[in-house]
Amino acid sequence: MTRLLKGKRALVTGASRGIGAAIAKAMAAEGAELGLVARNGDALRSLSKELEGTSCQCIEADLSTTAGVREAAEAATRDGKPWHILVNNAGVAHQTPLLKESPEAWDALMAVNLRAPMLLSQALVPGMIKAGEGKIVNISSVAAFIGTPGFGTYAASKAALNQLTRTMAVEWGEHGIQVNAVCPTIIMTDMGRQLWDRPDMEAARKIKQARIPVHRFGTPEEVADVVLFLVGPGSRYVSGTCTPVDGGMLASP
């Protein structure tokens, strides 16, 4: 264990399960002090117990509302200590053809996937500027790069998040703040397994995996490994990138 993040404070949203929990565990193993944000307070406290020996602040908040994001930001910044790392992982998705998409569903998805990362970054970046350093990682998706029928709203939110990432990197780089995005393909979280491990999805799974050169879906830990690099000292000259974590899918003809 190298303890690459010893002395660093890292806030992770959507931390109660899946990719967010894997990221939290990876950073805890490297010595980071954690702030864990999610709607499910019980799940957060369970994760905190699992990370025994790691300093964890559990923040129960609904990031789908402006008030919820501001409550999370207030709880995170109340002690006046700066956060060195912010991972905007919380996200939602739904499958609806564009011609049937409602304004309400569009707004609800954009609120979590795009507005929340912006508002949380606005809240934490002043502390990073004062500290002279900061790392922000936005969890995006390969959907930002391709057209996927039924997921137009989700894809639009992630494409916008990628562009927000680039602009954040340009505006805040002079203050020692690096901003990057990670863009996974299908990742086998608990929710992913519930869908793709079903017998009736076997044919669809084979088609999807055939498009991926490594012929499998990813794991939360594999996404966490990339995030760990981007928040660690080895990435000190990396900023403004939107990195696919897709087993080579985007490179495949």
PDB file of C-alpha atoms in Angstrom:
ATOM      1  CA  MET A   1       0.000   0.000   0.000  1.00  0.00           C
ATOM      2  CA  THR A   2       1.548   3.308  -1.120  1.00  0.00           C
ATOM      3  CA  ARG A   3      -0.831   5.723   0.689  1.00  0.00           C
ATOM      4  CA  LEU A   4      -0.769   8.076  -2.300  1.00  0.00           C
ATOM      5  CA  LEU A   5      -3.606  10.193  -0.900  1.00  0.00           C
ATOM      6  CA  LYS A   6      -2.530  10.494   2.721  1.00  0.00           C
ATOM      7  CA  GLY A   7      -3.520  13.926   4.018  1.00  0.00           C
ATOM      8  CA  LYS A   8      -5.964  14.544   1.166  1.00  0.00           C
ATOM      9  CA  ARG A   9      -9.695  15.122   1.643  1.00  0.00           C
ATOM     10  CA  ALA A  10     -11.936  13.649  -1.052  1.00  0.00           C
ATOM     11  CA  LEU A  11     -15.663  14.183  -1.554  1.00  0.00           C
ATOM     12  CA  VAL A  12     -17.482  11.509  -3.593  1.00  0.00           C
ATOM     13  CA  THR A  13     -21.114  11.795  -4.681  1.00  0.00           C
ATOM     14  CA  GLY A  14     -23.300   8.786  -5.354  1.00  0.00           C
ATOM     15  CA  ALA A  15     -21.008   6.952  -2.969  1.00  0.00           C
ATOM     16  CA  SER A  16     -23.469   4.486  -1.466  1.00  0.00           C
ATOM     17  CA  ARG A  17     -23.089   1.780  -4.118  1.00  0.00           C
ATOM     18  CA  GLY A  18     -21.636   0.750  -7.463  1.00  0.00           C
ATOM     19  CA  ILE A  19     -18.910   2.869  -9.015  1.00  0.00           C
ATOM     20  CA  GLY A  20     -19.108   5.494  -6.261  1.00  0.00           C
ATOM     21  CA  ALA A  21     -18.527   2.946  -3.500  1.00  0.00           C
ATOM     22  CA  ALA A  22     -15.631   1.401  -5.445  1.00  0.00           C
ATOM     23  CA  ILE A  23     -14.039   4.833  -5.836  1.00  0.00           C
ATOM     24  CA  ALA A  24     -14.459   5.554  -2.131  1.00  0.00           C
ATOM     25  CA  LYS A  25     -12.862   2.226  -1.203  1.00  0.00           C
ATOM     26  CA  ALA A  26      -9.941   2.764  -3.569  1.00  0.00           C
ATOM     27  CA  MET A  27      -9.199   6.211  -2.175  1.00  0.00           C
ATOM     28  CA  ALA A  28      -9.612   5.042   1.417  1.00  0.00           C
ATOM     29  CA  ALA A  29      -7.016   2.342   0.757  1.00  0.00           C
ATOM     30  CA  GLU A  30      -4.629   5.108  -0.318  1.00  0.00           C
ATOM     31  CA  GLY A  31      -5.134   7.080   2.882  1.00  0.00           C
ATOM     32  CA  ALA A  32      -7.672   9.729   1.870  1.00  0.00           C
ATOM     33  CA  GLU A  33     -10.136  11.283   4.301  1.00  0.00           C
ATOM     34  CA  LEU A  34     -13.575  10.885   2.771  1.00  0.00           C
ATOM     35  CA  GLY A  35     -16.818  12.749   2.414  1.00  0.00           C
ATOM     36  CA  LEU A  36     -19.542  10.415   1.153  1.00  0.00           C
ATOM     37  CA  VAL A  37     -22.689  11.878  -0.416  1.00  0.00           C
ATOM     38  CA  ALA A  38     -25.834   9.946  -1.370  1.00  0.00           C
ATOM     39  CA  ARG A  39     -29.599   9.847  -0.804  1.00  0.00           C
ATOM     40  CA  ASN A  40     -29.445   6.587   1.139  1.00  0.00           C
ATOM     41  CA  GLY A  41     -28.052   7.458   4.547  1.00  0.00           C
ATOM     42  CA  ASP A  42     -28.176   3.876   5.808  1.00  0.00           C
ATOM     43  CA  ALA A  43     -26.095   2.683   2.864  1.00  0.00           C
ATOM     44  CA  LEU A  44     -23.575   5.457   3.488  1.00  0.00           C
ATOM     45  CA  ARG A  45     -23.211   4.523   7.127  1.00  0.00           C
ATOM     46  CA  SER A  46     -22.814   0.866   6.164  1.00  0.00           C
ATOM     47  CA  LEU A  47     -20.000   1.790   3.771  1.00  0.00           C
ATOM     48  CA  SER A  48     -18.399   3.968   6.432  1.00  0.00           C
ATOM     49  CA  LYS A  49     -18.336   0.994   8.813  1.00  0.00           C
ATOM     50  CA  GLU A  50     -16.789  -1.124   6.072  1.00  0.00           C
ATOM     51  CA  LEU A  51     -14.058   1.502   5.756  1.00  0.00           C
ATOM     52  CA  GLU A  52     -13.160   1.253   9.433  1.00  0.00           C
ATOM     53  CA  GLY A  53     -10.009   3.211  10.139  1.00  0.00           C
ATOM     54  CA  THR A  54     -10.817   5.819   7.479  1.00  0.00           C
ATOM     55  CA  SER A  55     -12.138   9.237   8.442  1.00  0.00           C
ATOM     56  CA  CYS A  56     -15.585   9.427   6.795  1.00  0.00           C
ATOM     57  CA  GLN A  57     -18.166  12.195   6.783  1.00  0.00           C
ATOM     58  CA  CYS A  58     -21.529  10.859   5.615  1.00  0.00           C
ATOM     59  CA  ILE A  59     -23.758  13.446   3.951  1.00  0.00           C
ATOM     60  CA  GLU A  60     -27.311  12.389   3.164  1.00  0.00           C
ATOM     61  CA  ALA A  61     -28.607  14.589   0.356  1.00  0.00           C
ATOM     62  CA  ASP A  62     -30.799  14.510  -2.725  1.00  0.00           C
ATOM     63  CA  LEU A  63     -28.767  16.011  -5.561  1.00  0.00           C
ATOM     64  CA  SER A  64     -31.781  16.159  -7.878  1.00  0.00           C
ATOM     65  CA  THR A  65     -32.793  19.484  -6.336  1.00  0.00           C
ATOM     66  CA  THR A  66     -30.867  22.724  -6.057  1.00  0.00           C
ATOM     67  CA  ALA A  67     -31.700  22.829  -2.351  1.00  0.00           C
ATOM     68  CA  GLY A  68     -30.348  19.317  -1.888  1.00  0.00           C
ATOM     69  CA  VAL A  69     -27.051  20.160  -3.585  1.00  0.00           C
ATOM     70  CA  ARG A  70     -26.686  23.285  -1.502  1.00  0.00           C
ATOM     71  CA  GLU A  71     -27.397  21.325   1.678  1.00  0.00           C
ATOM     72  CA  ALA A  72     -24.683  18.848   0.722  1.00  0.00           C
ATOM     73  CA  ALA A  73     -22.261  21.670  -0.059  1.00  0.00           C
ATOM     74  CA  GLU A  74     -23.009  23.424   3.225  1.00  0.00           C
ATOM     75  CA  ALA A  75     -22.443  20.223   5.197  1.00  0.00           C
ATOM     76  CA  ALA A  76     -19.188  19.573   3.361  1.00  0.00           C
ATOM     77  CA  THR A  77     -17.778  23.085   3.839  1.00  0.00           C
ATOM     78  CA  ARG A  78     -19.099  23.873   7.324  1.00  0.00           C
ATOM     79  CA  ASP A  79     -15.756  23.258   9.040  1.00  0.00           C
ATOM     80  CA  GLY A  80     -13.911  25.564   6.632  1.00  0.00           C
ATOM     81  CA  LYS A  81     -11.369  22.927   5.641  1.00  0.00           C
ATOM     82  CA  PRO A  82     -10.636  22.634   1.929  1.00  0.00           C
ATOM     83  CA  TRP A  83     -11.403  19.541  -0.098  1.00  0.00           C
ATOM     84  CA  HIS A  84      -8.504  18.483  -2.288  1.00  0.00           C
ATOM     85  CA  ILE A  85     -10.554  16.086  -4.436  1.00  0.00           C
ATOM     86  CA  LEU A  86     -14.109  16.106  -5.771  1.00  0.00           C
ATOM     87  CA  VAL A  87     -15.546  13.142  -7.652  1.00  0.00           C
ATOM     88  CA  ASN A  88     -18.907  13.977  -9.233  1.00  0.00           C
ATOM     89  CA  ASN A  89     -20.162  10.427  -9.630  1.00  0.00           C
ATOM     90  CA  ALA A  90     -23.896  10.651  -8.873  1.00  0.00           C
ATOM     91  CA  GLY A  91     -25.961  10.119 -11.991  1.00  0.00           C
ATOM     92  CA  VAL A  92     -29.266   8.847 -13.288  1.00  0.00           C
ATOM     93  CA  ALA A  93     -30.467   7.395 -16.593  1.00  0.00           C
ATOM     94  CA  HIS A  94     -33.679   6.430 -18.259  1.00  0.00           C
ATOM     95  CA  GLN A  95     -34.567   4.892 -21.600  1.00  0.00           C
ATOM     96  CA  THR A  96     -37.052   6.891 -23.675  1.00  0.00           C
ATOM     97  CA  PRO A  97     -37.185   7.593 -27.420  1.00  0.00           C
ATOM     98  CA  LEU A  98     -36.601  11.275 -28.135  1.00  0.00           C
ATOM     99  CA  LEU A  99     -40.068  11.770 -29.614  1.00  0.00           C
ATOM    100  CA  LYS A 100     -41.594  10.584 -26.334  1.00  0.00           C
ATOM    101  CA  GLU A 101     -39.278  12.431 -23.946  1.00  0.00           C
ATOM    102  CA  SER A 102     -41.076  14.817 -21.600  1.00  0.00           C
ATOM    103  CA  PRO A 103     -39.728  18.185 -20.413  1.00  0.00           C
ATOM    104  CA  GLU A 104     -40.094  16.978 -16.821  1.00  0.00           C
ATOM    105  CA  ALA A 105     -38.019  13.834 -17.395  1.00  0.00           C
ATOM    106  CA  TRP A 106     -35.414  15.838 -19.314  1.00  0.00           C
ATOM    107  CA  ASP A 107     -35.093  18.383 -16.491  1.00  0.00           C
ATOM    108  CA  ALA A 108     -34.914  15.705 -13.778  1.00  0.00           C
ATOM    109  CA  LEU A 109     -32.053  13.909 -15.503  1.00  0.00           C
ATOM    110  CA  MET A 110     -30.124  17.088 -16.287  1.00  0.00           C
ATOM    111  CA  ALA A 111     -30.492  18.211 -12.679  1.00  0.00           C
ATOM    112  CA  VAL A 112     -28.488  15.258 -11.353  1.00  0.00           C
ATOM    113  CA  ASN A 113     -26.104  14.620 -14.243  1.00  0.00           C
ATOM    114  CA  LEU A 114     -25.164  18.204 -15.081  1.00  0.00           C
ATOM    115  CA  ARG A 115     -26.434  20.801 -12.614  1.00  0.00           C
ATOM    116  CA  ALA A 116     -25.270  19.003  -9.465  1.00  0.00           C
ATOM    117  CA  PRO A 117     -21.629  18.664 -10.616  1.00  0.00           C
ATOM    118  CA  MET A 118     -21.592  22.345 -11.530  1.00  0.00           C
ATOM    119  CA  LEU A 119     -23.064  23.539  -8.225  1.00  0.00           C
ATOM    120  CA  LEU A 120     -20.868  21.297  -6.082  1.00  0.00           C
ATOM    121  CA  SER A 121     -17.789  22.395  -7.987  1.00  0.00           C
ATOM    122  CA  GLN A 122     -18.767  26.043  -7.444  1.00  0.00           C
ATOM    123  CA  ALA A 123     -19.005  25.331  -3.714  1.00  0.00           C
ATOM    124  CA  LEU A 124     -15.703  23.481  -3.339  1.00  0.00           C
ATOM    125  CA  VAL A 125     -13.418  25.197  -5.844  1.00  0.00           C
ATOM    126  CA  PRO A 126     -12.935  28.405  -3.808  1.00  0.00           C
ATOM    127  CA  GLY A 127     -11.359  26.279  -1.074  1.00  0.00           C
ATOM    128  CA  MET A 128      -9.178  24.540  -3.647  1.00  0.00           C
ATOM    129  CA  ILE A 129      -8.076  27.911  -5.025  1.00  0.00           C
ATOM    130  CA  LYS A 130      -7.157  29.060  -1.518  1.00  0.00           C
ATOM    131  CA  ALA A 131      -5.199  25.829  -0.977  1.00  0.00           C
ATOM    132  CA  GLY A 132      -3.488  26.198  -4.354  1.00  0.00           C
ATOM    133  CA  GLU A 133      -4.452  22.715  -5.528  1.00  0.00           C
ATOM    134  CA  GLY A 134      -7.398  20.543  -6.429  1.00  0.00           C
ATOM    135  CA  LYS A 135      -8.508  17.567  -8.487  1.00  0.00           C
ATOM    136  CA  ILE A 136     -12.004  17.160  -9.895  1.00  0.00           C
ATOM    137  CA  VAL A 137     -13.159  14.031 -11.718  1.00  0.00           C
ATOM    138  CA  ASN A 138     -16.558  13.964 -13.382  1.00  0.00           C
ATOM    139  CA  ILE A 139     -17.967  10.509 -14.096  1.00  0.00           C
ATOM    140  CA  SER A 140     -19.341  10.675 -17.613  1.00  0.00           C
ATOM    141  CA  SER A 141     -20.067   7.901 -20.136  1.00  0.00           C
ATOM    142  CA  VAL A 142     -19.093   6.613 -23.575  1.00  0.00           C
ATOM    143  CA  ALA A 143     -22.667   7.578 -24.443  1.00  0.00           C
ATOM    144  CA  ALA A 144     -21.270  11.110 -24.766  1.00  0.00           C
ATOM    145  CA  PHE A 145     -19.441  10.037 -27.936  1.00  0.00           C
ATOM    146  CA  ILE A 146     -22.009   7.876 -29.742  1.00  0.00           C
ATOM    147  CA  GLY A 147     -25.694   7.832 -30.583  1.00  0.00           C
ATOM    148  CA  THR A 148     -27.623   5.224 -28.632  1.00  0.00           C
ATOM    149  CA  PRO A 149     -31.342   4.866 -29.422  1.00  0.00           C
ATOM    150  CA  GLY A 150     -33.498   5.476 -26.376  1.00  0.00           C
ATOM    151  CA  PHE A 151     -30.772   7.219 -24.367  1.00  0.00           C
ATOM    152  CA  GLY A 152     -30.675  10.603 -26.080  1.00  0.00           C
ATOM    153  CA  THR A 153     -31.281  12.641 -22.932  1.00  0.00           C
ATOM    154  CA  TYR A 154     -28.682  10.685 -20.968  1.00  0.00           C
ATOM    155  CA  ALA A 155     -26.145  11.002 -23.798  1.00  0.00           C
ATOM    156  CA  ALA A 156     -26.787  14.733 -24.087  1.00  0.00           C
ATOM    157  CA  SER A 157     -26.200  15.197 -20.360  1.00  0.00           C
ATOM    158  CA  LYS A 158     -22.884  13.353 -20.507  1.00  0.00           C
ATOM    159  CA  ALA A 159     -21.715  15.186 -23.636  1.00  0.00           C
ATOM    160  CA  ALA A 160     -22.492  18.446 -21.846  1.00  0.00           C
ATOM    161  CA  LEU A 161     -20.644  17.197 -18.759  1.00  0.00           C
ATOM    162  CA  ASN A 162     -17.579  16.503 -20.906  1.00  0.00           C
ATOM    163  CA  GLN A 163     -17.655  20.040 -22.273  1.00  0.00           C
ATOM    164  CA  LEU A 164     -18.155  21.415 -18.772  1.00  0.00           C
ATOM    165  CA  THR A 165     -15.103  19.388 -17.724  1.00  0.00           C
ATOM    166  CA  ARG A 166     -12.962  20.985 -20.431  1.00  0.00           C
ATOM    167  CA  THR A 167     -14.095  24.491 -19.543  1.00  0.00           C
ATOM    168  CA  MET A 168     -13.504  23.891 -15.831  1.00  0.00           C
ATOM    169  CA  ALA A 169      -9.985  22.728 -16.652  1.00  0.00           C
ATOM    170  CA  VAL A 170      -9.296  25.857 -18.696  1.00  0.00           C
ATOM    171  CA  GLU A 171     -10.805  28.332 -16.220  1.00  0.00           C
ATOM    172  CA  TRP A 172      -9.331  26.842 -13.064  1.00  0.00           C
ATOM    173  CA  GLY A 173      -6.005  25.479 -14.279  1.00  0.00           C
ATOM    174  CA  GLU A 174      -4.085  28.606 -13.313  1.00  0.00           C
ATOM    175  CA  HIS A 175      -5.082  27.936  -9.700  1.00  0.00           C
ATOM    176  CA  GLY A 176      -3.498  24.484  -9.643  1.00  0.00           C
ATOM    177  CA  ILE A 177      -6.802  22.686 -10.217  1.00  0.00           C
ATOM    178  CA  GLN A 178      -7.013  19.777 -12.649  1.00  0.00           C
ATOM    179  CA  VAL A 179     -10.355  18.627 -14.010  1.00  0.00           C
ATOM    180  CA  ASN A 180     -10.923  15.428 -15.969  1.00  0.00           C
ATOM    181  CA  ALA A 181     -13.793  13.157 -16.924  1.00  0.00           C
ATOM    182  CA  VAL A 182     -13.958   9.362 -16.966  1.00  0.00           C
ATOM    183  CA  CYS A 183     -16.292   7.804 -19.535  1.00  0.00           C
ATOM    184  CA  PRO A 184     -17.156   4.155 -18.831  1.00  0.00           C
ATOM    185  CA  THR A 185     -19.111   1.769 -21.011  1.00  0.00           C
ATOM    186  CA  ILE A 186     -21.463  -0.795 -19.390  1.00  0.00           C
ATOM    187  CA  ILE A 187     -20.151  -1.512 -15.901  1.00  0.00           C
ATOM    188  CA  MET A 188     -21.294  -4.537 -13.929  1.00  0.00           C
ATOM    189  CA  THR A 189     -22.562  -2.926 -10.781  1.00  0.00           C
ATOM    190  CA  ASP A 190     -25.328  -4.628  -8.795  1.00  0.00           C
ATOM    191  CA  MET A 191     -27.849  -2.854 -11.007  1.00  0.00           C
ATOM    192  CA  GLY A 192     -25.943  -3.856 -14.111  1.00  0.00           C
ATOM    193  CA  ARG A 193     -25.914  -7.498 -13.077  1.00  0.00           C
ATOM    194  CA  GLN A 194     -29.638  -7.443 -12.382  1.00  0.00           C
ATOM    195  CA  LEU A 195     -30.200  -6.462 -16.002  1.00  0.00           C
ATOM    196  CA  TRP A 196     -27.468  -8.191 -17.985  1.00  0.00           C
ATOM    197  CA  ASP A 197     -27.342 -11.472 -16.053  1.00  0.00           C
ATOM    198  CA  ARG A 198     -30.991 -12.202 -16.818  1.00  0.00           C
ATOM    199  CA  PRO A 199     -31.505 -15.221 -19.118  1.00  0.00           C
ATOM    200  CA  ASP A 200     -33.668 -13.169 -21.487  1.00  0.00           C
ATOM    201  CA  MET A 201     -30.801 -10.679 -21.948  1.00  0.00           C
ATOM    202  CA  GLU A 202     -28.212 -13.279 -22.983  1.00  0.00           C
ATOM    203  CA  ALA A 203     -28.499 -12.583 -26.709  1.00  0.00           C
ATOM    204  CA  ALA A 204     -28.364  -8.814 -26.229  1.00  0.00           C
ATOM    205  CA  ARG A 205     -25.382  -9.179 -23.907  1.00  0.00           C
ATOM    206  CA  LYS A 206     -23.446 -11.181 -26.512  1.00  0.00           C
ATOM    207  CA  ILE A 207     -24.135  -8.522 -29.137  1.00  0.00           C
ATOM    208  CA  LYS A 208     -22.977  -5.742 -26.814  1.00  0.00           C
ATOM    209  CA  GLN A 209     -19.857  -7.585 -25.732  1.00  0.00           C
ATOM    210  CA  ALA A 210     -18.988  -8.456 -29.335  1.00  0.00           C
ATOM    211  CA  ARG A 211     -18.525  -4.707 -29.954  1.00  0.00           C
ATOM    212  CA  ILE A 212     -15.958  -4.522 -27.157  1.00  0.00           C
ATOM    213  CA  PRO A 213     -12.512  -5.822 -28.167  1.00  0.00           C
ATOM    214  CA  VAL A 214     -11.925  -7.408 -24.748  1.00  0.00           C
ATOM    215  CA  HIS A 215     -15.381  -9.072 -25.055  1.00  0.00           C
ATOM    216  CA  ARG A 216     -16.668  -8.261 -21.577  1.00  0.00           C
ATOM    217  CA  PHE A 217     -18.209  -5.460 -19.572  1.00  0.00           C
ATOM    218  CA  GLY A 218     -16.200  -3.517 -17.017  1.00  0.00           C
ATOM    219  CA  THR A 219     -16.174  -3.639 -13.229  1.00  0.00           C
ATOM    220  CA  PRO A 220     -16.576  -0.754 -10.776  1.00  0.00           C
ATOM    221  CA  GLU A 221     -13.039  -1.387  -9.560  1.00  0.00           C
ATOM    222  CA  GLU A 222     -11.652  -0.858 -13.071  1.00  0.00           C
ATOM    223  CA  VAL A 223     -13.304   2.557 -13.217  1.00  0.00           C
ATOM    224  CA  ALA A 224     -12.030   3.331  -9.719  1.00  0.00           C
ATOM    225  CA  ASP A 225      -8.478   2.516 -10.812  1.00  0.00           C
ATOM    226  CA  VAL A 226      -8.626   5.203 -13.504  1.00  0.00           C
ATOM    227  CA  VAL A 227     -10.117   7.725 -11.092  1.00  0.00           C
ATOM    228  CA  LEU A 228      -7.386   6.904  -8.581  1.00  0.00           C
ATOM    229  CA  PHE A 229      -4.749   7.751 -11.172  1.00  0.00           C
ATOM    230  CA  LEU A 230      -6.443  11.046 -12.029  1.00  0.00           C
ATOM    231  CA  VAL A 231      -6.673  12.166  -8.389  1.00  0.00           C
ATOM    232  CA  GLY A 232      -3.171  10.958  -7.523  1.00  0.00           C
ATOM    233  CA  PRO A 233       0.242  12.599  -7.954  1.00  0.00           C
ATOM    234  CA  GLY A 234       1.028  10.727 -11.163  1.00  0.00           C
ATOM    235  CA  SER A 235      -1.522  12.783 -13.110  1.00  0.00           C
ATOM    236  CA  ARG A 236      -0.148  16.202 -12.215  1.00  0.00           C
ATOM    237  CA  TYR A 237       0.123  17.203 -15.918  1.00  0.00           C
ATOM    238  CA  VAL A 238      -3.219  15.707 -16.994  1.00  0.00           C
ATOM    239  CA  SER A 239      -6.202  18.037 -17.272  1.00  0.00           C
ATOM    240  CA  GLY A 240      -9.164  18.606 -19.551  1.00  0.00           C
ATOM    241  CA  THR A 241      -9.338  14.983 -20.706  1.00  0.00           C
ATOM    242  CA  CYS A 242     -12.430  12.826 -21.199  1.00  0.00           C
ATOM    243  CA  THR A 243     -11.079   9.302 -20.947  1.00  0.00           C
ATOM    244  CA  PRO A 244     -13.063   6.287 -22.194  1.00  0.00           C
ATOM    245  CA  VAL A 245     -12.968   3.237 -19.928  1.00  0.00           C
ATOM    246  CA  ASP A 246     -14.540   0.906 -22.438  1.00  0.00           C
ATOM    247  CA  GLY A 247     -12.278  -2.051 -23.216  1.00  0.00           C
ATOM    248  CA  GLY A 248     -11.490  -0.486 -26.600  1.00  0.00           C
ATOM    249  CA  MET A 249     -15.098  -0.145 -27.745  1.00  0.00           C
ATOM    250  CA  LEU A 250     -14.740   3.342 -29.249  1.00  0.00           C
ATOM    251  CA  ALA A 251     -11.628   2.259 -31.128  1.00  0.00           C
ATOM    252  CA  SER A 252     -13.372  -0.729 -32.660  1.00  0.00           C
ATOM    253  CA  PRO A 253     -14.761  -0.474 -36.238  1.00  0.00           C
TER     254      PRO A 253
END
